[in-house]
mmCIF file of C-alpha atoms in Angstrom:
data_model
loop_
_atom_site.group_PDB
_atom_site.id
_atom_site.type_symbol
_atom_site.label_atom_id
_atom_site.label_comp_id
_atom_site.label_asym_id
_atom_site.label_seq_id
_atom_site.Cartn_x
_atom_site.Cartn_y
_atom_site.Cartn_z
ATOM 1 C CA MET V 1 218.947 153.009 322.797
ATOM 2 C CA LYS V 2 221.565 150.312 323.336
ATOM 3 C CA HIS V 3 222.371 148.360 326.492
ATOM 4 C CA PHE V 4 225.981 147.730 327.510
ATOM 5 C CA ILE V 5 225.757 144.563 329.593
ATOM 6 C CA ASN V 6 228.209 141.997 328.278
ATOM 7 C CA LEU V 7 230.991 142.302 325.697
ATOM 8 C CA LYS V 8 229.817 139.008 324.189
ATOM 9 C CA ASP V 9 226.616 140.707 323.005
ATOM 10 C CA ILE V 10 228.211 143.757 321.358
ATOM 11 C CA SER V 11 229.696 143.648 317.879
ATOM 12 C CA ALA V 12 233.457 143.953 317.425
ATOM 13 C CA ARG V 13 232.776 146.923 315.151
ATOM 14 C CA ASP V 14 230.872 148.821 317.854
ATOM 15 C CA LEU V 15 233.504 148.029 320.494
ATOM 16 C CA ARG V 16 236.183 149.394 318.153
ATOM 17 C CA ARG V 17 234.062 152.510 317.499
ATOM 18 C CA ILE V 18 233.852 153.144 321.256
ATOM 19 C CA ILE V 19 237.651 152.867 321.664
ATOM 20 C CA THR V 20 238.300 155.137 318.681
ATOM 21 C CA ASP V 21 235.933 157.765 320.098
ATOM 22 C CA ALA V 22 237.553 157.506 323.540
ATOM 23 C CA LYS V 23 240.994 158.235 322.036
ATOM 24 C CA LYS V 24 239.686 161.444 320.462
ATOM 25 C CA ARG V 25 237.921 162.483 323.661
ATOM 26 C CA LYS V 26 240.977 161.916 325.823
ATOM 27 C CA ASN V 27 243.103 164.095 323.514
ATOM 28 C CA LEU V 28 240.521 166.873 323.671
ATOM 29 C CA ARG V 29 240.492 166.860 327.511
ATOM 30 C CA LYS V 30 244.173 167.788 327.932
ATOM 31 C CA LYS V 31 243.598 171.465 328.716
ATOM 32 C CA LEU V 32 240.289 171.119 330.560
ATOM 33 C CA ASN V 33 239.690 170.935 334.308
ATOM 34 C CA THR V 34 238.000 167.898 335.883
ATOM 35 C CA LEU V 35 234.409 169.194 335.762
ATOM 36 C CA GLU V 36 234.657 171.316 332.628
ATOM 37 C CA VAL V 37 232.162 170.138 330.023
ATOM 38 C CA ASP V 38 233.238 168.793 326.634
ATOM 39 C CA LYS V 39 232.675 170.928 323.562
ATOM 40 C CA ARG V 40 229.055 170.781 322.358
ATOM 41 C CA ALA V 41 228.042 168.993 325.622
ATOM 42 C CA PRO V 42 226.669 165.913 323.778
ATOM 43 C CA LEU V 43 224.606 164.656 326.743
ATOM 44 C CA LYS V 44 223.380 168.037 327.953
ATOM 45 C CA GLY V 45 220.248 167.648 330.084
ATOM 46 C CA LYS V 46 220.561 163.856 330.357
ATOM 47 C CA MET V 47 220.202 162.147 333.730
ATOM 48 C CA LEU V 48 222.122 158.965 334.596
ATOM 49 C CA ILE V 49 220.893 156.942 337.580
ATOM 50 C CA GLN V 50 223.426 154.616 339.242
ATOM 51 C CA MET V 51 222.412 151.835 341.637
ATOM 52 C CA PHE V 52 225.061 149.992 343.631
ATOM 53 C CA GLU V 53 224.362 146.845 345.621
ATOM 54 C CA LYS V 54 228.117 146.342 346.082
ATOM 55 C CA ALA V 55 230.955 148.646 347.060
ATOM 56 C CA SER V 56 232.396 150.735 344.240
ATOM 57 C CA LEU V 57 235.169 153.305 343.964
ATOM 58 C CA ARG V 58 236.471 153.527 340.385
ATOM 59 C CA THR V 59 233.227 152.629 338.558
ATOM 60 C CA ARG V 60 231.154 155.026 340.646
ATOM 61 C CA ILE V 61 233.486 158.037 340.408
ATOM 62 C CA SER V 62 234.479 157.492 336.779
ATOM 63 C CA PHE V 63 230.859 157.348 335.613
ATOM 64 C CA TYR V 64 230.060 160.431 337.707
ATOM 65 C CA LEU V 65 232.857 162.312 335.921
ATOM 66 C CA ALA V 66 231.967 160.805 332.541
ATOM 67 C CA ILE V 67 228.355 162.024 332.509
ATOM 68 C CA LYS V 68 229.336 165.411 333.991
ATOM 69 C CA GLN V 69 231.993 165.996 331.327
ATOM 70 C CA LEU V 70 229.426 165.148 328.650
ATOM 71 C CA GLY V 71 227.082 167.816 330.038
ATOM 72 C CA GLY V 72 224.643 165.590 331.939
ATOM 73 C CA GLY V 73 224.031 164.785 335.584
ATOM 74 C CA THR V 74 223.921 161.731 337.809
ATOM 75 C CA LEU V 75 222.176 160.405 340.884
ATOM 76 C CA THR V 76 223.687 157.505 342.832
ATOM 77 C CA LEU V 77 221.496 155.153 344.872
ATOM 78 C CA ARG V 78 221.973 152.093 347.014
ATOM 79 C CA SER V 79 219.327 149.388 346.677
ATOM 80 C CA ASN V 80 218.730 149.349 350.456
ATOM 81 C CA GLU V 81 217.638 152.989 350.174
ATOM 82 C CA LEU V 82 214.885 151.980 347.749
ATOM 83 C CA HIS V 83 211.612 150.097 348.155
ATOM 84 C CA LEU V 84 213.261 147.449 345.973
ATOM 85 C CA GLY V 85 215.503 146.563 348.894
ATOM 86 C CA GLN V 86 213.310 147.403 351.896
ATOM 87 C CA GLY V 87 209.673 147.304 350.880
ATOM 88 C CA GLY V 88 209.600 144.505 348.340
ATOM 89 C CA GLU V 89 208.791 146.628 345.276
ATOM 90 C CA SER V 90 209.220 144.547 342.132
ATOM 91 C CA ILE V 91 212.043 145.061 339.655
ATOM 92 C CA ALA V 92 209.414 145.653 336.951
ATOM 93 C CA ASP V 93 207.874 148.557 338.901
ATOM 94 C CA THR V 94 211.267 149.950 339.901
ATOM 95 C CA ALA V 95 212.414 149.812 336.259
ATOM 96 C CA LYS V 96 209.284 151.710 335.178
ATOM 97 C CA ILE V 97 210.019 154.498 337.672
ATOM 98 C CA LEU V 98 213.695 154.640 336.704
ATOM 99 C CA SER V 99 212.675 154.895 333.036
ATOM 100 C CA THR V 100 210.267 157.725 333.915
ATOM 101 C CA TYR V 101 212.788 159.805 335.845
ATOM 102 C CA GLY V 102 216.102 159.001 334.156
ATOM 103 C CA ASP V 103 217.676 158.698 330.722
ATOM 104 C CA GLY V 104 220.120 155.908 331.533
ATOM 105 C CA PHE V 105 220.727 153.366 334.297
ATOM 106 C CA ILE V 106 223.837 151.678 335.706
ATOM 107 C CA VAL V 107 223.558 148.707 338.041
ATOM 108 C CA ARG V 108 226.205 146.867 340.080
ATOM 109 C CA THR V 109 224.833 143.687 341.558
ATOM 110 C CA ASP V 110 225.598 140.185 342.842
ATOM 111 C CA ASP V 111 222.751 138.729 340.766
ATOM 112 C CA ASP V 112 222.891 138.120 336.993
ATOM 113 C CA ASN V 113 219.135 137.450 336.982
ATOM 114 C CA LYS V 114 218.520 140.939 338.320
ATOM 115 C CA VAL V 115 220.448 142.385 335.384
ATOM 116 C CA GLU V 116 218.255 140.401 332.964
ATOM 117 C CA LYS V 117 215.049 141.461 334.715
ATOM 118 C CA PHE V 118 216.000 145.127 334.622
ATOM 119 C CA LYS V 119 216.896 144.773 330.941
ATOM 120 C CA GLU V 120 213.476 143.276 330.270
ATOM 121 C CA HIS V 121 211.539 146.094 331.947
ATOM 122 C CA LEU V 122 213.603 149.248 331.336
ATOM 123 C CA SER V 123 212.797 151.551 328.445
ATOM 124 C CA ILE V 124 216.097 153.427 328.888
ATOM 125 C CA PRO V 125 219.619 152.094 328.195
ATOM 126 C CA MET V 126 221.282 150.041 330.930
ATOM 127 C CA ILE V 127 224.993 149.656 331.622
ATOM 128 C CA ASN V 128 226.401 146.795 333.663
ATOM 129 C CA GLY V 129 228.664 148.293 336.335
ATOM 130 C CA LEU V 130 229.660 144.752 337.416
ATOM 131 C CA SER V 131 227.761 141.497 337.844
ATOM 132 C CA PRO V 132 228.878 137.957 338.764
ATOM 133 C CA SER V 133 229.575 137.043 335.134
ATOM 134 C CA SER V 134 230.721 140.312 333.599
ATOM 135 C CA HIS V 135 232.626 143.555 334.132
ATOM 136 C CA PRO V 136 232.457 144.979 330.602
ATOM 137 C CA THR V 137 233.219 148.644 331.280
ATOM 138 C CA GLN V 138 236.438 147.693 333.097
ATOM 139 C CA VAL V 139 237.748 145.398 330.385
ATOM 140 C CA LEU V 140 236.927 147.629 327.414
ATOM 141 C CA SER V 141 238.822 150.406 329.188
ATOM 142 C CA ASP V 142 241.695 147.956 329.758
ATOM 143 C CA VAL V 143 241.860 147.216 326.018
ATOM 144 C CA PHE V 144 242.057 150.979 325.449
ATOM 145 C CA THR V 145 244.918 151.265 327.984
ATOM 146 C CA VAL V 146 246.889 148.398 326.444
ATOM 147 C CA GLU V 147 246.662 149.939 322.972
ATOM 148 C CA GLU V 148 247.566 153.383 324.287
ATOM 149 C CA LEU V 149 250.678 152.090 326.059
ATOM 150 C CA LYS V 150 251.786 149.650 323.356
ATOM 151 C CA LYS V 151 250.887 151.962 320.477
ATOM 152 C CA LYS V 152 249.426 149.106 318.453
ATOM 153 C CA GLN V 153 246.165 147.194 318.257
ATOM 154 C CA ILE V 154 245.711 144.506 320.881
ATOM 155 C CA SER V 155 245.245 141.854 318.176
ATOM 156 C CA LYS V 156 249.020 142.050 317.595
ATOM 157 C CA LEU V 157 249.839 141.373 321.259
ATOM 158 C CA LYS V 158 250.081 138.390 323.575
ATOM 159 C CA VAL V 159 247.981 138.955 326.689
ATOM 160 C CA CYS V 160 248.242 136.991 329.910
ATOM 161 C CA TRP V 161 245.984 136.733 332.954
ATOM 162 C CA VAL V 162 247.402 135.327 336.181
ATOM 163 C CA GLY V 163 244.954 134.709 339.017
ATOM 164 C CA ASP V 164 241.406 133.696 339.834
ATOM 165 C CA SER V 165 238.726 133.031 337.227
ATOM 166 C CA ASN V 166 236.140 135.723 337.887
ATOM 167 C CA ASN V 167 233.858 138.246 336.178
ATOM 168 C CA VAL V 168 236.790 140.389 334.991
ATOM 169 C CA LEU V 169 238.437 137.370 333.370
ATOM 170 C CA ASP V 170 235.105 136.388 331.768
ATOM 171 C CA SER V 171 234.990 139.819 330.128
ATOM 172 C CA LEU V 172 238.660 139.608 329.141
ATOM 173 C CA ILE V 173 237.939 136.241 327.471
ATOM 174 C CA ALA V 174 235.020 137.845 325.614
ATOM 175 C CA ALA V 175 237.347 140.684 324.559
ATOM 176 C CA SER V 176 239.920 138.171 323.278
ATOM 177 C CA VAL V 177 237.270 136.806 320.914
ATOM 178 C CA LYS V 178 235.975 140.226 319.820
ATOM 179 C CA PHE V 179 239.436 141.772 319.305
ATOM 180 C CA SER V 180 241.209 138.553 318.206
ATOM 181 C CA PHE V 181 244.148 138.569 320.602
ATOM 182 C CA LYS V 182 245.982 135.610 322.088
ATOM 183 C CA LEU V 183 245.067 135.087 325.738
ATOM 184 C CA ASN V 184 247.008 132.893 328.151
ATOM 185 C CA ILE V 185 245.448 132.172 331.539
ATOM 186 C CA GLY V 186 247.535 131.071 334.509
ATOM 187 C CA CYS V 187 245.510 129.663 337.401
ATOM 188 C CA PRO V 188 245.332 126.625 339.714
ATOM 189 C CA LYS V 189 243.567 123.520 338.348
ATOM 190 C CA ASN V 190 240.399 124.029 340.427
ATOM 191 C CA PHE V 191 240.050 127.677 339.453
ATOM 192 C CA GLU V 192 239.906 127.486 335.664
ATOM 193 C CA PRO V 193 237.302 129.487 333.656
ATOM 194 C CA ARG V 194 233.735 128.174 333.729
ATOM 195 C CA LYS V 195 232.653 125.589 331.151
ATOM 196 C CA LYS V 196 229.992 127.973 329.801
ATOM 197 C CA ILE V 197 232.481 130.663 328.781
ATOM 198 C CA ARG V 198 234.909 128.089 327.350
ATOM 199 C CA GLU V 199 232.124 126.635 325.197
ATOM 200 C CA TRP V 200 231.232 130.130 323.962
ATOM 201 C CA VAL V 201 234.853 130.673 322.882
ATOM 202 C CA LYS V 202 234.844 127.362 321.008
ATOM 203 C CA LYS V 203 231.510 128.191 319.380
ATOM 204 C CA ASN V 204 233.108 131.366 318.023
ATOM 205 C CA ASN V 205 236.008 129.359 316.537
ATOM 206 C CA LYS V 206 238.566 130.903 318.882
ATOM 207 C CA LYS V 207 240.926 129.527 321.543
ATOM 208 C CA ILE V 208 242.133 130.498 324.983
ATOM 209 C CA PHE V 209 245.193 128.866 326.515
ATOM 210 C CA ILE V 210 245.039 127.671 330.133
ATOM 211 C CA TYR V 211 248.114 126.802 332.189
ATOM 212 C CA ASN V 212 248.334 125.557 335.765
ATOM 213 C CA ASP V 213 251.907 126.834 335.866
ATOM 214 C CA PRO V 214 252.231 130.654 336.013
ATOM 215 C CA LYS V 215 255.688 130.625 334.386
ATOM 216 C CA LYS V 216 254.359 128.861 331.280
ATOM 217 C CA ALA V 217 251.432 131.282 331.113
ATOM 218 C CA VAL V 218 253.577 134.440 331.106
ATOM 219 C CA ILE V 219 256.261 133.328 328.609
ATOM 220 C CA GLY V 220 256.457 135.940 325.844
ATOM 221 C CA ALA V 221 253.619 138.056 327.266
ATOM 222 C CA ASP V 222 253.277 141.723 326.248
ATOM 223 C CA VAL V 223 250.753 142.389 329.006
ATOM 224 C CA ILE V 224 250.045 140.704 332.326
ATOM 225 C CA PHE V 225 246.679 141.239 334.019
ATOM 226 C CA SER V 226 245.663 140.276 337.515
ATOM 227 C CA ASP V 227 242.897 140.832 340.066
ATOM 228 C CA LYS V 228 242.269 140.235 343.734
ATOM 229 C CA VAL V 229 242.200 136.534 344.653
ATOM 230 C CA ILE V 230 239.666 137.131 347.438
ATOM 231 C CA SER V 231 236.846 139.330 346.151
ATOM 232 C CA LEU V 232 234.502 141.308 348.404
ATOM 233 C CA ASN V 233 231.744 138.727 348.652
ATOM 234 C CA ASP V 234 233.814 135.556 348.233
ATOM 235 C CA LYS V 235 232.108 132.900 350.356
ATOM 236 C CA VAL V 236 235.120 130.582 350.628
ATOM 237 C CA ASN V 237 237.754 129.567 353.130
ATOM 238 C CA LYS V 238 239.921 132.623 352.490
ATOM 239 C CA LYS V 239 243.061 131.280 354.145
ATOM 240 C CA LYS V 240 242.866 128.085 352.087
ATOM 241 C CA LYS V 241 242.234 129.936 348.820
ATOM 242 C CA ILE V 242 245.184 132.282 349.359
ATOM 243 C CA GLU V 243 247.366 129.217 349.982
ATOM 244 C CA GLN V 244 246.143 127.634 346.709
ATOM 245 C CA PHE V 245 247.223 130.769 344.812
ATOM 246 C CA LYS V 246 250.593 131.095 346.541
ATOM 247 C CA LYS V 247 252.572 130.014 343.464
ATOM 248 C CA PHE V 248 250.599 132.454 341.299
ATOM 249 C CA LYS V 249 251.678 135.615 343.124
ATOM 250 C CA ILE V 250 252.997 138.161 340.653
ATOM 251 C CA VAL V 251 256.554 138.924 341.691
ATOM 252 C CA LYS V 252 259.500 140.373 339.777
ATOM 253 C CA LYS V 253 260.923 136.882 339.055
ATOM 254 C CA LEU V 254 257.681 135.838 337.329
ATOM 255 C CA LEU V 255 257.760 138.974 335.160
ATOM 256 C CA SER V 256 261.238 138.013 333.949
ATOM 257 C CA TYR V 257 259.659 135.188 331.874
ATOM 258 C CA ALA V 258 257.541 137.715 329.952
ATOM 259 C CA LYS V 259 258.822 140.097 327.264
ATOM 260 C CA LYS V 260 261.325 142.713 328.382
ATOM 261 C CA ASP V 261 258.869 145.541 327.721
ATOM 262 C CA CYS V 262 255.913 143.714 329.292
ATOM 263 C CA ILE V 263 253.444 145.900 331.202
ATOM 264 C CA PHE V 264 251.440 145.027 334.319
ATOM 265 C CA LEU V 265 247.780 146.003 334.811
ATOM 266 C CA HIS V 266 245.384 145.429 337.721
ATOM 267 C CA CYS V 267 241.734 146.486 337.918
ATOM 268 C CA LEU V 268 241.968 147.173 341.690
ATOM 269 C CA PRO V 269 241.481 146.896 344.598
ATOM 270 C CA ARG V 270 244.615 144.809 345.134
ATOM 271 C CA GLY V 271 245.389 142.129 347.677
ATOM 272 C CA SER V 272 248.232 139.704 348.291
ATOM 273 C CA GLU V 273 248.269 138.443 344.666
ATOM 274 C CA VAL V 274 250.936 140.966 343.600
ATOM 275 C CA SER V 275 254.082 142.199 345.332
ATOM 276 C CA ASP V 276 254.623 145.898 346.049
ATOM 277 C CA GLU V 277 257.773 145.692 343.942
ATOM 278 C CA VAL V 278 255.669 144.859 340.847
ATOM 279 C CA PHE V 279 252.553 146.885 341.672
ATOM 280 C CA LEU V 280 254.543 150.069 342.338
ATOM 281 C CA GLY V 281 257.297 149.261 339.842
ATOM 282 C CA GLU V 282 258.203 150.669 336.435
ATOM 283 C CA LYS V 283 256.225 148.029 334.503
ATOM 284 C CA SER V 284 252.980 148.873 336.334
ATOM 285 C CA TYR V 285 250.487 151.291 334.783
ATOM 286 C CA VAL V 286 247.586 150.762 337.187
ATOM 287 C CA TRP V 287 246.933 154.474 337.824
ATOM 288 C CA GLN V 288 246.776 155.326 334.122
ATOM 289 C CA GLN V 289 244.511 152.283 333.716
ATOM 290 C CA ALA V 290 242.144 153.605 336.409
ATOM 291 C CA LEU V 291 242.012 157.130 334.945
ATOM 292 C CA ASN V 292 241.279 155.820 331.448
ATOM 293 C CA ARG V 293 237.962 154.464 332.673
ATOM 294 C CA VAL V 294 236.557 158.009 332.596
ATOM 295 C CA HIS V 295 237.427 158.478 328.911
ATOM 296 C CA VAL V 296 236.159 155.080 327.759
ATOM 297 C CA GLN V 297 232.980 155.298 329.820
ATOM 298 C CA LYS V 298 232.145 158.617 328.182
ATOM 299 C CA SER V 299 232.181 156.823 324.840
ATOM 300 C CA ILE V 300 230.174 153.918 326.302
ATOM 301 C CA LEU V 301 227.545 156.425 327.454
ATOM 302 C CA LEU V 302 227.425 158.005 323.995
ATOM 303 C CA TYR V 303 227.052 154.543 322.456
ATOM 304 C CA SER V 304 224.184 153.664 324.814
ATOM 305 C CA PHE V 305 222.430 157.001 324.271
ATOM 306 C CA GLY V 306 222.744 156.658 320.495
ATOM 307 C CA LYS V 307 225.099 159.653 320.225
ATOM 308 C CA LEU V 308 228.331 157.933 319.200
ATOM 309 C CA ARG V 309 229.547 159.428 315.933
#
């Protein structure tokens, strides 16, 4: 049993094993329909319980398909449907019940402490479907997509993030350390990555490069990532924040400072941080990026269930 909570806590070797497995699995799916089960059904009879305290589209559906294609089943819950949300049942007791009924657990929450408490009390593997400090399943899938499109390992590429410092960026920073790729970050002065994550990078003898000018950040980039500036539960003056990010909007002119064959990726949903011309343009691979989550999450499930070969 292995948890998949934060890329920082998983070895580079295991992360590479997951990506390698996902490549094989994607190739083997080419002639199969959406709900057809993979050969040998490696997770036959296994039950995955998903609990979402926040809205989810891609994570929820991709994990549903992932477990189904591996031969298992899934049940999706919202915390307000449980005693945990309504009747005050403790996380410890909830975790015990989940461990009794299920074989694996995914949680999406606004509370990092809740993730830690579940981890402490579960006796089944847990996967982080998004928390305030981490979105590991998204970013590992993004690494897979970059390598698939560029046909080389990400360590040989220059990656750039333009936008807010959030949980997706935290995981991308962790990935830059694990996979040894150069990461430029373009963001306004008051929205730079948290001190804690920067110290962790330094502790691991690596560097990230932060620019308060988006043009400088994207120079020579092979890949440009972005995310919504206003997230679902952002408790800020939204109008003011959008204004602060005005110069960081990803438009065609900004892309011209990157490499000619630069690609654009976005974890979705999108907002005003990218123009339609870029998002729907020839450099954008956002739909392939979204689909790849199914393939990578299958390998994450196999890793967590101890079935990764």
